[in-house]
Each structure stands twice: as C-alpha cells, then as structure tokens.
XYZ file of C-alpha atoms in Angstrom:
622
model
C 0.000 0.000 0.000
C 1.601 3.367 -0.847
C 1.638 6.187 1.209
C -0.222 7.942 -1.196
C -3.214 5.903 -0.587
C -2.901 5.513 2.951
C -3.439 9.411 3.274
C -6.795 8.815 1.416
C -8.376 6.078 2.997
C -7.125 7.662 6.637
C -10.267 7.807 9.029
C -11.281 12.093 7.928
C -14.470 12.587 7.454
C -14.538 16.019 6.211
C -11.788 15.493 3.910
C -12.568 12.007 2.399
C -12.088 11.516 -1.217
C -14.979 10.111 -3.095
C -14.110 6.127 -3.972
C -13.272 5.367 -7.106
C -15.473 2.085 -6.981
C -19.075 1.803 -7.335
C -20.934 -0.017 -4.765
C -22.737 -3.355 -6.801
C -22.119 -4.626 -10.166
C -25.239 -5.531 -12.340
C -23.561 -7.774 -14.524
C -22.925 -9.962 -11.390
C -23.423 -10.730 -7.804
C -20.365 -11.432 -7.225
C -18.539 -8.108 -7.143
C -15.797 -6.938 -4.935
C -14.739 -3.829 -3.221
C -11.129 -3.122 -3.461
C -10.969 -2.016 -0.032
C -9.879 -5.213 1.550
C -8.015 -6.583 4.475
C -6.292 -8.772 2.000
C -4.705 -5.686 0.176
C -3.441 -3.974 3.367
C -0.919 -4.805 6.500
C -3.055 -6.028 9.512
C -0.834 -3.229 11.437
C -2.175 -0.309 9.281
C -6.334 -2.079 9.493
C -6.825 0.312 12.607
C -6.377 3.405 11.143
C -7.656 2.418 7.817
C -11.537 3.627 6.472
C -13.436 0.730 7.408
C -16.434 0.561 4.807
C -19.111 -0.886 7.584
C -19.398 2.201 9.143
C -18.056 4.916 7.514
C -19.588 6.625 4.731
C -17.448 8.286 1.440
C -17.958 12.105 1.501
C -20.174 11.234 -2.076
C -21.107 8.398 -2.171
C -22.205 7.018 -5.990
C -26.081 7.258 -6.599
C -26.925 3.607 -8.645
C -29.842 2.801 -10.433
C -31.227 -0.653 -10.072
C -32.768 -2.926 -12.275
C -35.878 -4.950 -10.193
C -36.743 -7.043 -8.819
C -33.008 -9.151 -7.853
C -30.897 -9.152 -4.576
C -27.566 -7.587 -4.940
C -24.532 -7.244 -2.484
C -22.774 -3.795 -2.200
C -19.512 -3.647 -0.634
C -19.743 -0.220 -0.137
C -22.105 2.572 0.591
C -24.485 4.409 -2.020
C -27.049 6.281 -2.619
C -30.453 5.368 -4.543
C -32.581 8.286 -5.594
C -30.261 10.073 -3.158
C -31.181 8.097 0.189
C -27.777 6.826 1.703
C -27.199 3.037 1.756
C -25.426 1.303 4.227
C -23.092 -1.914 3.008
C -24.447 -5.240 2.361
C -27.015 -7.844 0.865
C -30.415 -6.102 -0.895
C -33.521 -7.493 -1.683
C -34.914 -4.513 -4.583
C -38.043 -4.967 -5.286
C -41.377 -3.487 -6.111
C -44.517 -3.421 -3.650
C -47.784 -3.067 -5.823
C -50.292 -1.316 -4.000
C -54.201 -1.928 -4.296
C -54.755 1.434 -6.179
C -52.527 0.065 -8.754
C -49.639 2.279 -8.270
C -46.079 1.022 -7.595
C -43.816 0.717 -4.729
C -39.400 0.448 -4.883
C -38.583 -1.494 -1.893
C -34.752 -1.448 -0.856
C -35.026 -3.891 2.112
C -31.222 -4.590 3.770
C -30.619 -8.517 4.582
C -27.132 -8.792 6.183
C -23.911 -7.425 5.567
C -21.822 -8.010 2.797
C -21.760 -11.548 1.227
C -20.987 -12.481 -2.149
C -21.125 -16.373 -3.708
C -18.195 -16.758 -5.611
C -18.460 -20.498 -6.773
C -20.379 -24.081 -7.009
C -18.326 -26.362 -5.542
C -18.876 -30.254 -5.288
C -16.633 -33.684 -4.504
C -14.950 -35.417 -7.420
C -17.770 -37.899 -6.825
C -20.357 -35.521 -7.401
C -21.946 -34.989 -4.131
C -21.033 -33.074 -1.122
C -21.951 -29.672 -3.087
C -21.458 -26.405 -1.523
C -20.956 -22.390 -2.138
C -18.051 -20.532 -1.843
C -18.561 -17.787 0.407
C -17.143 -14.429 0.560
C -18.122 -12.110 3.073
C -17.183 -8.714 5.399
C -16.925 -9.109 9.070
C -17.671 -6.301 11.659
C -13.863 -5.202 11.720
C -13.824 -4.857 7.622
C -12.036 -7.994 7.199
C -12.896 -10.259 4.287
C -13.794 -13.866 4.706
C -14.157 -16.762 1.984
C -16.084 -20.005 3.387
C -16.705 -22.778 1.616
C -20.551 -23.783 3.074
C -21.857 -27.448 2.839
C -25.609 -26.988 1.346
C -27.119 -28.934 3.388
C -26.762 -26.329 6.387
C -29.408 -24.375 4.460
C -31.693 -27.281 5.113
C -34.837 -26.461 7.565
C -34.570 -23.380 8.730
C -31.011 -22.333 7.951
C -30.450 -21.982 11.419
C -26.899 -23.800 11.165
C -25.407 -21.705 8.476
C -26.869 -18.298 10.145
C -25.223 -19.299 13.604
C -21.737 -19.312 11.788
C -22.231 -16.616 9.866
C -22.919 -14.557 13.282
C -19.933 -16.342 14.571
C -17.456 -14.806 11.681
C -18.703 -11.571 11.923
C -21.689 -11.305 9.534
C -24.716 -9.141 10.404
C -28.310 -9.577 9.450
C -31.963 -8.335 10.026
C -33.755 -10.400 12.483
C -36.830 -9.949 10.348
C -35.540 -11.171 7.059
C -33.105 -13.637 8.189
C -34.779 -16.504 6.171
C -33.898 -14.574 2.991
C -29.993 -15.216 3.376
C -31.136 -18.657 2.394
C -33.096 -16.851 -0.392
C -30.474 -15.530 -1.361
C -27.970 -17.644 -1.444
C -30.316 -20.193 -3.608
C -30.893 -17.536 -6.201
C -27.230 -17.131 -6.950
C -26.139 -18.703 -9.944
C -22.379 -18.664 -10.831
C -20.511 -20.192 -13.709
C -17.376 -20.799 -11.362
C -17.084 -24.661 -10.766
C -14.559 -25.779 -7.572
C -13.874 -29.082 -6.024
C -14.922 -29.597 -2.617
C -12.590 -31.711 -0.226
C -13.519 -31.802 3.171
C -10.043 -33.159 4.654
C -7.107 -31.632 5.652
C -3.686 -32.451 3.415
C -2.807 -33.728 0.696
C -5.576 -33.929 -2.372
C -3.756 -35.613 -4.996
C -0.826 -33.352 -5.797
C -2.745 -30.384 -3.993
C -2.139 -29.236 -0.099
C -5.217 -28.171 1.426
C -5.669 -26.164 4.564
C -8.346 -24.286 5.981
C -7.276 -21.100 5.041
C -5.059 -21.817 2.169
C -4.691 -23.957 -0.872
C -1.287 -25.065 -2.208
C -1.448 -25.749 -5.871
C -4.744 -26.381 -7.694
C -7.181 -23.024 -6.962
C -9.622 -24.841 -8.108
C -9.896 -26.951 -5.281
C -11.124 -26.060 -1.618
C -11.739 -26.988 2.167
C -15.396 -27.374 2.787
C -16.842 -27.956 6.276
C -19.525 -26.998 8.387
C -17.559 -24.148 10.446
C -14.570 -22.344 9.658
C -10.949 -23.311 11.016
C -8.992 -20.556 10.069
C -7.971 -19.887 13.799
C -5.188 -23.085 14.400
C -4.071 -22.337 10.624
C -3.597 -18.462 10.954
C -0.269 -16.957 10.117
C 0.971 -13.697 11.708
C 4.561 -11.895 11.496
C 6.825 -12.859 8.964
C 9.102 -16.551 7.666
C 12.030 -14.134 7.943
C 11.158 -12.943 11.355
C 10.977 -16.593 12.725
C 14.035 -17.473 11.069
C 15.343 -15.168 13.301
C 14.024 -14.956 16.182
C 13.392 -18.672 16.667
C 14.925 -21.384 13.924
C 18.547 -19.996 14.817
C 18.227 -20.391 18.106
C 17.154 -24.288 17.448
C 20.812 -24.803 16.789
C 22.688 -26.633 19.265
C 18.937 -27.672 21.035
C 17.966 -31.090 20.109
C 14.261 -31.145 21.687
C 13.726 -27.989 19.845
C 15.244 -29.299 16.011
C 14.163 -32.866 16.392
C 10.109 -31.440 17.410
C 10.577 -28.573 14.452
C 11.589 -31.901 12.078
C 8.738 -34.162 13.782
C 6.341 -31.038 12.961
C 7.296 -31.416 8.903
C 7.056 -34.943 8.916
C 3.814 -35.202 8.105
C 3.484 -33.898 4.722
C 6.296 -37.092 3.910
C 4.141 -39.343 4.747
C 2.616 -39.456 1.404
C 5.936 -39.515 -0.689
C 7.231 -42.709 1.765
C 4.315 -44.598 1.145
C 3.093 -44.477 5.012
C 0.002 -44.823 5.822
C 0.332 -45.261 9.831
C 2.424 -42.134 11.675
C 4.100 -42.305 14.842
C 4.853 -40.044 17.726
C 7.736 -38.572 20.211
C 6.983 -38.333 23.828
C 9.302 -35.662 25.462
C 9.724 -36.941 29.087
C 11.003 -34.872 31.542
C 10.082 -32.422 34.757
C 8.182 -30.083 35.422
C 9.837 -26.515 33.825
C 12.020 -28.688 32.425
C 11.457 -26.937 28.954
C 9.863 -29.721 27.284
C 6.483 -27.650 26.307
C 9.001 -25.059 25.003
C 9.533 -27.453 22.139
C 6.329 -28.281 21.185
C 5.267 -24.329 21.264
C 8.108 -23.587 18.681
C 6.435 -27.273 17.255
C 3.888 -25.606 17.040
C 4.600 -22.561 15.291
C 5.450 -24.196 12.225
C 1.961 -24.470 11.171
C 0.002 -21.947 12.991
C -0.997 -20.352 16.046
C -0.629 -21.785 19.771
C -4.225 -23.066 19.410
C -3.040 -25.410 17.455
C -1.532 -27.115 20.706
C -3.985 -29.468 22.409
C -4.059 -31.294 25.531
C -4.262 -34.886 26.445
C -7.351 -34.518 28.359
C -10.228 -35.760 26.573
C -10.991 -39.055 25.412
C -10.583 -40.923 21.814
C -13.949 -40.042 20.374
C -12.763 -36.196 21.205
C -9.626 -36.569 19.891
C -10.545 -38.408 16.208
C -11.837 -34.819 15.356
C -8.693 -32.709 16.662
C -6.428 -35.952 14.279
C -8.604 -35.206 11.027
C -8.191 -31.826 11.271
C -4.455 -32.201 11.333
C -4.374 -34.631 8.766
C -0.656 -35.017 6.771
C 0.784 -32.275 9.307
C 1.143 -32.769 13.654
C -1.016 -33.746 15.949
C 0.712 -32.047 19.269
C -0.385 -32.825 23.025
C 0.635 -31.190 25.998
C 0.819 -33.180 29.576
C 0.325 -36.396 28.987
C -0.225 -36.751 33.050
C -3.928 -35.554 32.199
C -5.023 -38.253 30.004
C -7.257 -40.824 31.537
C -5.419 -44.061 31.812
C -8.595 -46.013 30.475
C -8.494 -43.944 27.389
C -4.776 -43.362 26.448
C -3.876 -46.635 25.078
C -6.987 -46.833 22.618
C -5.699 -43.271 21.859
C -2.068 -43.808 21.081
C -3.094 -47.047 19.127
C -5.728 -44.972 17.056
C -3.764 -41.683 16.260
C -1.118 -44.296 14.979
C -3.624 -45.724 12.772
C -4.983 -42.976 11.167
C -8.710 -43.775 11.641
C -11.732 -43.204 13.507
C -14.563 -46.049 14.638
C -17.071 -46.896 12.280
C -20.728 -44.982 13.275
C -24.113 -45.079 11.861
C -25.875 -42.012 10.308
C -29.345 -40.790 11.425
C -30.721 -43.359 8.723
C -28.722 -46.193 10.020
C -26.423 -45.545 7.130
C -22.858 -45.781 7.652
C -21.289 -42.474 8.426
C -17.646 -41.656 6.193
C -14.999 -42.536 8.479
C -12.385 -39.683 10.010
C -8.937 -40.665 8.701
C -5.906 -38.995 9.156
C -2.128 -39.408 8.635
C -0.160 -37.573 10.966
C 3.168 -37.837 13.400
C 2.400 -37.019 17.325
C 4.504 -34.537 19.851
C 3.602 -34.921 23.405
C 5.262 -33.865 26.711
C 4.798 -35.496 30.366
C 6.344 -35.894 33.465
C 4.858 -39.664 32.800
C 5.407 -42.223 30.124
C 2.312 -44.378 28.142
C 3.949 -47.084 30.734
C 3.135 -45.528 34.278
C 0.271 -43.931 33.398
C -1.466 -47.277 32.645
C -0.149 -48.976 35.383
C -2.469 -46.918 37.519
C -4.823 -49.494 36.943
C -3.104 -52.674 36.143
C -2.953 -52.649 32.556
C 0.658 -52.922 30.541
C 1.134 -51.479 27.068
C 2.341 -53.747 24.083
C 4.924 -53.278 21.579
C 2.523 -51.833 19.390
C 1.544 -49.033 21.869
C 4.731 -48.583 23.056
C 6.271 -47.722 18.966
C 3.882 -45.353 18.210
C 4.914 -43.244 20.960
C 8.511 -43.082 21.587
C 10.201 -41.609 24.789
C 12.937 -39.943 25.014
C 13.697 -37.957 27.921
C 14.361 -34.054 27.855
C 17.643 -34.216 30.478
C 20.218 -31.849 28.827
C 22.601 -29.459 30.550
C 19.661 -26.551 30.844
C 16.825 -29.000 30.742
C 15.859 -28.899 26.805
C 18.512 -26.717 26.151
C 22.417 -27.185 25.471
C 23.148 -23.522 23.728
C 21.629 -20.847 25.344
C 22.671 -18.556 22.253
C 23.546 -15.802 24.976
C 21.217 -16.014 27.531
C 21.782 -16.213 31.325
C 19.481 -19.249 31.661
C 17.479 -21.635 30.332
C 14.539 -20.114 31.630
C 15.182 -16.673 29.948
C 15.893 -18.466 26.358
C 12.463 -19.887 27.005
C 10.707 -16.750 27.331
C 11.830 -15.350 24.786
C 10.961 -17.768 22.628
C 7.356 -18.310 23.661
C 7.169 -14.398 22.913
C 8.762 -14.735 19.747
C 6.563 -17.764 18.735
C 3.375 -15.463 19.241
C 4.763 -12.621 16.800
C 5.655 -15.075 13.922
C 3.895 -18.217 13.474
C 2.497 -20.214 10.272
C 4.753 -19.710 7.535
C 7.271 -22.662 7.808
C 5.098 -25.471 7.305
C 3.134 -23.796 3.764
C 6.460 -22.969 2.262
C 7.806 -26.873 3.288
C 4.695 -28.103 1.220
C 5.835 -25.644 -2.070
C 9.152 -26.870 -1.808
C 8.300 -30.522 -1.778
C 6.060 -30.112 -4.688
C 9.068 -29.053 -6.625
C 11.132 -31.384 -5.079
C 11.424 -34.425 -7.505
C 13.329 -36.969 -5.743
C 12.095 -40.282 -4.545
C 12.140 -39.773 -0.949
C 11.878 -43.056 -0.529
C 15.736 -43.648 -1.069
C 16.331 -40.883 0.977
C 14.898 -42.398 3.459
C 16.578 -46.068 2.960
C 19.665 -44.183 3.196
C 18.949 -42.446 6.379
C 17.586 -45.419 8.031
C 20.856 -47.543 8.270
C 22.542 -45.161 10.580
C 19.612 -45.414 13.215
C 19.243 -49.182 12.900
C 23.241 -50.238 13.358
C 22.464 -49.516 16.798
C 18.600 -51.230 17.107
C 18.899 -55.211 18.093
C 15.169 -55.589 18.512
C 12.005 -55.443 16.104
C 10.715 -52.672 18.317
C 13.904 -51.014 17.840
C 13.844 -51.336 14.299
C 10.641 -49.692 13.725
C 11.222 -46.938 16.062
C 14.942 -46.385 14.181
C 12.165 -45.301 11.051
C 10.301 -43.303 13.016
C 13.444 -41.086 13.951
C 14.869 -41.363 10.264
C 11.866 -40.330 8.977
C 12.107 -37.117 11.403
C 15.269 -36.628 10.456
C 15.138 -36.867 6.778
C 12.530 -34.089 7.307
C 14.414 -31.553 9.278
C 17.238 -32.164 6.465
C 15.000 -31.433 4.041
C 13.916 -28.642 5.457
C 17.652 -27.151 5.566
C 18.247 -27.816 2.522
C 15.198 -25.570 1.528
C 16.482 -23.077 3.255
C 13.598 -23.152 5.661
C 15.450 -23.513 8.817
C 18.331 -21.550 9.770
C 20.348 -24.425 10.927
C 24.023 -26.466 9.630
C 23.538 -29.144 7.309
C 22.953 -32.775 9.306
C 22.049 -30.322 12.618
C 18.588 -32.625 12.283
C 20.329 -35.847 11.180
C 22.426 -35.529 13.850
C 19.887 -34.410 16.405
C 17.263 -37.223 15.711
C 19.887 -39.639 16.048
C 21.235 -38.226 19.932
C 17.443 -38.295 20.351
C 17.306 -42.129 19.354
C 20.243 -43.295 21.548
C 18.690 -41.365 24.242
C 15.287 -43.479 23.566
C 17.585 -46.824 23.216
C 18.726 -46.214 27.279
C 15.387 -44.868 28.428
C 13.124 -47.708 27.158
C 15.436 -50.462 28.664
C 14.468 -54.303 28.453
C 11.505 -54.617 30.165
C 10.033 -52.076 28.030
C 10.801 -54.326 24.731
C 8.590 -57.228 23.434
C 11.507 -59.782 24.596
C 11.428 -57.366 28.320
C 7.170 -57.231 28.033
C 6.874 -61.096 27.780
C 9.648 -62.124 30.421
C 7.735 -59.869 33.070
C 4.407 -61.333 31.810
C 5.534 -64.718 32.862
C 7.467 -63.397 36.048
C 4.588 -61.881 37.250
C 2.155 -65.603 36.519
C 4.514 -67.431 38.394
C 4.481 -65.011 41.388
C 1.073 -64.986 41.421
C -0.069 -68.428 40.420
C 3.051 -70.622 41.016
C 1.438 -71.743 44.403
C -2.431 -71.784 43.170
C -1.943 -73.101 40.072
C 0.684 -75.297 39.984
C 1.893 -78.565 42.473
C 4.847 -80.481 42.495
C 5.674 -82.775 39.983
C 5.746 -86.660 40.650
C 5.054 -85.468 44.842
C 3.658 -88.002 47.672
C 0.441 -87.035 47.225
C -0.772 -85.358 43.908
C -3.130 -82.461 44.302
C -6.624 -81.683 42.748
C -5.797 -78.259 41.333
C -8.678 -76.214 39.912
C -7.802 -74.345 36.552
C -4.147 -76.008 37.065
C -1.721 -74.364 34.715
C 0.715 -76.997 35.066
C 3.210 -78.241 37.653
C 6.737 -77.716 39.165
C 10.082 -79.564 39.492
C 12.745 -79.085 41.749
C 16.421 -79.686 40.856
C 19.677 -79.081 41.172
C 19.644 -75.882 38.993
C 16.393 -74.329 40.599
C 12.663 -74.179 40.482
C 11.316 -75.280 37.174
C 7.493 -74.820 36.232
C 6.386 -76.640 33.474
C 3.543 -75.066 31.683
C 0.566 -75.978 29.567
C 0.453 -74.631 26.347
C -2.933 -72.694 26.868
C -1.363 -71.498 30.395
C 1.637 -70.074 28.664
C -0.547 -67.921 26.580
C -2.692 -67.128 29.187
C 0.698 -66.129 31.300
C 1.615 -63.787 27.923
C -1.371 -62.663 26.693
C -1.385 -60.442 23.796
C 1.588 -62.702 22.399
C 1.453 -65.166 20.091
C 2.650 -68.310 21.697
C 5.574 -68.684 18.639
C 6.359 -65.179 19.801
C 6.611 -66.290 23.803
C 8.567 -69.459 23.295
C 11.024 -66.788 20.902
C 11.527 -64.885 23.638
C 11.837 -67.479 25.957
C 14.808 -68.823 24.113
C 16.405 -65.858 23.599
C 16.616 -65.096 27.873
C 17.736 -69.221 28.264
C 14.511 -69.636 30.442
C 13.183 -72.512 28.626
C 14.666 -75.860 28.587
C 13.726 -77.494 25.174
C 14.110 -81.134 23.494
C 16.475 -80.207 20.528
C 13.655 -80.232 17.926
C 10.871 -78.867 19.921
C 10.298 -76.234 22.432
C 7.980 -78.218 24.399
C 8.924 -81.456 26.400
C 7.100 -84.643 26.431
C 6.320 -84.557 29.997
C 4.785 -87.649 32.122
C 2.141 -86.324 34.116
C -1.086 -88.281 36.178
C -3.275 -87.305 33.186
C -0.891 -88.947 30.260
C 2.196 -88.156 28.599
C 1.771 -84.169 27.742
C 3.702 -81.225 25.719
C 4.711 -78.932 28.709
C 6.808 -75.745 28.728
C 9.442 -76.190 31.449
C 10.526 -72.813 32.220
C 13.317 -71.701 35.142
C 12.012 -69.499 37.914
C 12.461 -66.514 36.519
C 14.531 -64.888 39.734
C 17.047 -68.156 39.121
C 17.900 -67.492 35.752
C-alpha cells in the first residue's frame, strides 16, 4: 500500500475523497470492493476507512434494475437516500390502487457467492462464500448446502460467529439468497485436511490447484492463521534451534507429516518428550507448534478418543501435538495412542442407520509429560504392548539446561524460554506452507532418501521394536534435512540428522528391556509365576498329587532351581497379547526354557498322560 493511498483512505471525514469504486455490479453478484483486508498490513487495518461504518464524503447514486438481490460492498445512494453496506432485496410493492412501490429492504452485511463447488464424486456440493466481518475484514467459506436445510439456522449461527450481520426480520432470505445465486465458477470440494492428490489443502489456504477447496460446516482458520513474517521466525526462533535437540528434532517431527505421502506411510508415529516439570519440554512443542500456525493449534491430552478423532482429522498429513500427557485418563490413552497411529476413527451409523464416512488422518504425534504411556497405565493394572509402546517413543528431555544445550547468549534456560514463547506469538504459520511448495518441486524419490537415512539409526537397534522406532526417527530426520536444505530452517547441514539420532540413543537407554517385546513377555511370565506358582501349579511326581482347579501346570525341583512346566494354553494365558511362537522366541532368547532339541515343548509324564509342557526356570534363578 503506498503512502499515497494511505493518506486517502485515513479515518477524515470532512476530507474524504470520493471512492473510485461503485458499490454493486449488475452484470454480477459477485462483485468486490477493493478495499480489503487482503490488500493492506493487519498493522495499518486500525487506522484504515473501514467501509461498515463509515460513509465516502459522495457516495455514488446507482440505479437498479428490479426485482433481484444484490450485495454492495460499499455505501451508495439510490434516488439520493444513503445506503449502508451489504445484501439487498430490490423490489417493487404493488399497491391496491394500482400504483407502484421500490422497496430497498437490507438482509445482512456483505456476502458475495463466488463459486459451485462439489466432490470429485459428485456430491457433497457447496458455495463458496465471501463475506465482510464487523472489523472490515474479508472472509471466503466454503458452506456445505445442506446447512441451508430447515430453517437455515446452522449456516446463520456461523455466519454470526465470523462476523456477519443480518436483520432479524428477514433472516430466512440469506437462504433466499444464497439459492438464487447462480455462478458459472465450478470448484472441487474436499472436506479433509492435506494432501488432495498433488494439492495441499488447509483451511485457510490452498497449495497448488485453486480450483480446489476446504469445505466444512464451520470455519478453522484460527489453528491455521499466520501472523509476522518466515524471515522474522528465522530469526528470532529457527537460529536459536541450533545446538537444542528437543527444539530441532520437534521442528523436524512437525514437517514430517506432509512425507508421509511420498514414503508410502500410511500409519504415523509419535515422540513423547519426558522430563520435569519446567524442564522446557512444552518449550519445544510451542516452537512445534509454530510451524503451522498459532498456539491453538496445541492441544491437551485430556479428553478421550472419540474427542480426539476430530482434533487428528483436522491435522491430517501435518502434527497432531499434546501437551501433559499426566492428564489423560489411563482407560483412554492406550486406545488413543493405538488410534492416532492408525490414522482412523470407529465406524458410526448415520441418522438413517447408514454408515457415516470414516475420520482418517495421517499424521506424526509430539507430546510432553512428566509420565510415560507405561506408568500412566499402570495406575490401573494394565501394561502397554509393543505396538503401543512404537507409536509413541520416549525420550527424555535431560540436557545441561533442561531442553537446552546452547543458550545462544542467555543467562538461563529459563530466559531463552521466554523469549521464545514471545517470539513464537509474533511469527507463526509460515514454515510449514512454504515446506509443502518446496516438496512439490522437489522431484526426488524420498523413498531412497529415506533407505539411506535409516541404516545409521538401525546399526544400533537389536530388537524389532527397535527397528521400527529407528524409522520413526529417520523419517524425522530426513525431514528436518529437508527442510535445511530448503532453506527453511536456519540451521548447519545434518544439525537434524544428527539431532534425531542423539534423540534415538537417548530413547535406546530410556526404554530399557523390560520395556521391549523380549522385556514385556519375560515380566508377563514373572509376574504368573508369582502370582499363580502356588495356586496353580503342584509339584511334579510329589507323595500325594493335588486336585488343582484351573491347574496351569506343575513344578520340578532340581539341582539348577525351580522349574514350572507349563501348559500350552497357560503359557498364553501367562503372555497374553503374544502369540505363543512369539513367547517361546523370547523365551529362548533369555535361556529360560529348557527345550528337546527339535521342539520347544517337552514330552512330559504327568497323572493325566504323557503331555507337551513348557518347562521354564524361575524366573529370579535365571
């Protein structure tokens, strides 16, 4: 905006300039003022004419052609009457002497349909909004139709929410309205989050196609917004990532989920920053956080898995991020880590008993906790699996200044920390967009990339588990690289590389063996025997053979120790969730089980018949 024009449109009343722009456009409903938030800095808006309420010193006198509704962005003047901005019904009133009336009757402020929009399956159809809130700022929408079903209550309610104004006693002609506006544009409707074929979508942007757009029921703008500048964060926050490993590896875990796509992952994963309180963990996830929006886009762990399959869509193909994991109910969290993982929703039936369209999603976690997945279930007696336990990876935030190893300056970790949280409100939103334009020109098969990346994270896995979580942490890594590379974050070439993989060994020695399938299923058993080994089992061959109820099997004592020789169905039982293949693996692996060379079960006299039993040593002998 030049200064030129900033001294005409400067709040003066007396010494306004007419504007140049008439007020509606016959030729179609869809006209536009110039006089837009989207032409002029946010930090000038204050000071700036706003149309709503101010009136041009002349404003243009229009003649209408009746009867038709027309939106006018600005104010005018009909056979010299002042208009204020917004939707008109003209019309004529014919009175009962014969003579006729010109009715200008005001409906709401301005709105404008700019497009038909539908799905690529031809359903799902909508209009493309565009509208002037009560601070002058434009709006585009894309509205389901079926909100204009009934009343119409639903769509006015949002309207009112963004800003829009109406008379109470014609709001059923917005519906009206908006039915008798017919517009040759044609857009397609998505109504997820992320990618659309080669096409980013987000609520209040689309990268690639403009001929595609988010359409939902209400508008999600807020978590999306962008404020300050990509330069200004580059400066105030990315270089000051350098040297931090909680704050690069949750800035890469934050633009991992757009690679989802291009590694041919359907399932994400998550990192769980463990650590104390003030320990600067949620400082991470804030700057996380930034990438894509504002700090609402930070939610917290307590609510429960139908809440969160909402929040996951929303965020599909970006980050999902969740602050204090110590307020998540421990009924709920596991059926929550397992379904963000998955990328879906449960299966519910529509009003018709129909099938409702599942919520999918496809996104990498951050959380933060003084707990871990682990403790938090134990509350009530319950023990993750392996498959819990990978999509949510801890790694403990223990560094010299609690998250932080370069303080870049400051006296403490705790002053570095403020500033960043204030720095993280003034710029937020750009890094994430510009990722997603630079990976659309980005022709390389990430894929190899990735391959690459991964055999330096798993030379040091042993496990399955391990494995797995060695691709979660390349796949973060290969992300923050990328992300260098694109000049995107201020940081040294391999800074994320080199980050995610101090953040893997640091994983590694936090999640020791008991925490691994192998650990999960040698505790299992452990904890059957100290339970059960006097219920459950008797001595082998004794004096006087008991009548056991539910008998799991029986025990023999030797020279070695205290073995208990198990029935098959009892060693599943004593490992459930395990396949028993996958128990007598682990078995082997710890030297608990004494085998026959060619099976893993002995052929075992007992006073029912010669039996397969599972002679195991007492775990606290072996």
């Amino acid at each position: 905006m030049t200064e030129e024009q900033i001294d005409v449109d400067i709040v003066d009343r007396e010494q306004r300039e007419p504007r140049e722009q008439t007020s509606h456009d016959d030729s179609s409903p869809c006209s536009r003022s110039d006089f837009t938030a989207e032409n002029i800095e946010n930090k000038l808006f204050v000071d700036i004419v706003n149309p709503i309420h101010t009136p041009p010193l002349y404003p243009p006198e229009i003649t209408i052609k009746r009867s038709c509704y027309l939106s006018h962005s600005d104010w005018f003047k009909i056979n010299n009457k002042l208009m204020k901005p917004g939707v008109y019904w003209h019309g004529i009133k014919h009175h009962k002497d014969g003579e006729a009336e010109d009715i200008d009757e005001w409906i709401c402020s301005p709105l404008y349909i700019e497009a038909i929009a539908s799905s690529p399956q031809d359903d799902n159809f909508g209009r493309l909004l565009r509208f002037l809130d009560t601070n002058g700022r434009w709006h585009e929408w894309a509205m389901p139709m079926h909100l204009l079903k009934s009343n119409g209550d639903e769509l006015r309610g949002e309207l009112l929410n963004q800003g829009v104004t109406f008379n109470p006693k014609k709001r059923y002609s917005i519906n009206d309205y908006i039915m008798s506006q017919h517009v040759a544009r044609r857009i397609t409707a998505v109504d997820h989050i992320g990618w659309y074929h080669d096409t980013f979508v987000l609520p209040n942007q689309v990268i690639g196609d403009d001929n595609v757009i988010f359409q939902s029921e209400a508008i999600l703008e807020n978590e999306f917004q962008t404020k300050g500048t990509l330069a200004g964060w580059q400066q105030e926050i990315g270089k000051l990532c350098e040297g931090n490993i909680p704050l690069i590896v949750s800035i890469s875990t934050a633009l991992a989920g757009p690679l989802l796509k291009f590694i041919d992952r359907r399932q994400g994963s998550g990192i769980h920053w463990v650590g104390d309180s003030s320990s600067g963990k949620s400082t991470s996830v804030e700057i996380a956080a930034s990438i894509w929006g504002s700090p609402e886009f930070i939610r917290s762990w307590s609510t429960t898995a139908n809440g969160l399959e909402g929040i996951a869509a929303t965020r599909n193909d970006t980050c999902l991020i969740l602050d204090e994991i110590d307020e998540a109910s421990p009924y709920e969290i596991g059926k929550i880590t397992y379904m963000l993982a998955n990328g879906q929703g449960k299966q519910r039936a529509g009003k018709v008993g129909n099938a409702r369209k599942i919520q999918r999603w496809r996104i990498f976690t951050l959380s933060t906790g003084e707990r871990t997945l682990q403790s938090i279930m134990n509350e009530i007696g319950r023990k993750p699996n392996a498959g819990q336990l990978v999509r949510l990876l801890n790694v403990p935030v223990s560094f010299e200044y609690g998250a932080f190893s370069n303080l870049h300056g400051f006296e403490s970790g705790r002053l570095l920390a403020d500033h960043l949280k204030a720095m993280r409100l003034k710029h937020y939103g750009h890094v994430g967009p510009a990722f997603i334009h630079k990976l659309m020109e980005d022709k390389r098969d990430f894929s190899k990339l990735l391959d690459k990346l991964v055999q330096a994270f798993t030379k040091k896995s042993n496990t399955n588990l391990e494995k797995r979580a060695a691709t979660v942490f390349a796949t973060v890594g290969l992300a923050g690289e990328l992300a260098i590379e694109y000049g995107l974050l201020p940081l040294q070439p391999e800074s994320s590389l080199q980050a995610t993989l101090t953040a893997f060994q640091r994983y590694l020695v936090f999640n020791d063996a008991s925490q691994s399938e192998d650990g999960q299923i040698l505790q299992a058993i452990s904890e059957f025997i100290a339970k059960f080994g006097d219920s459950r089992f008797s001595l082998h061959n004794g004096p006087e053979e008991k009548s056991i109820p539910n008998r799991a099997g029986w025990y023999l004592d030797n020279l070695e120790g205290r073995v208990y020789m198990f029935f098959p169905v009892a060693l599943k039982e004593a490992a459930s969730g395990f396949e028993r293949s996958r128990i007598v693996e682990a078995l082997q692996r710890a030297k608990w089980l004494i085998s026959d060379i060619n099976r893993a079960a002995k052929k075992t006299r007992t006073p029912a018949g010669m039996k397969y039993l599972y002679h195991i040593f007492e775990p606290e002998q072996s």
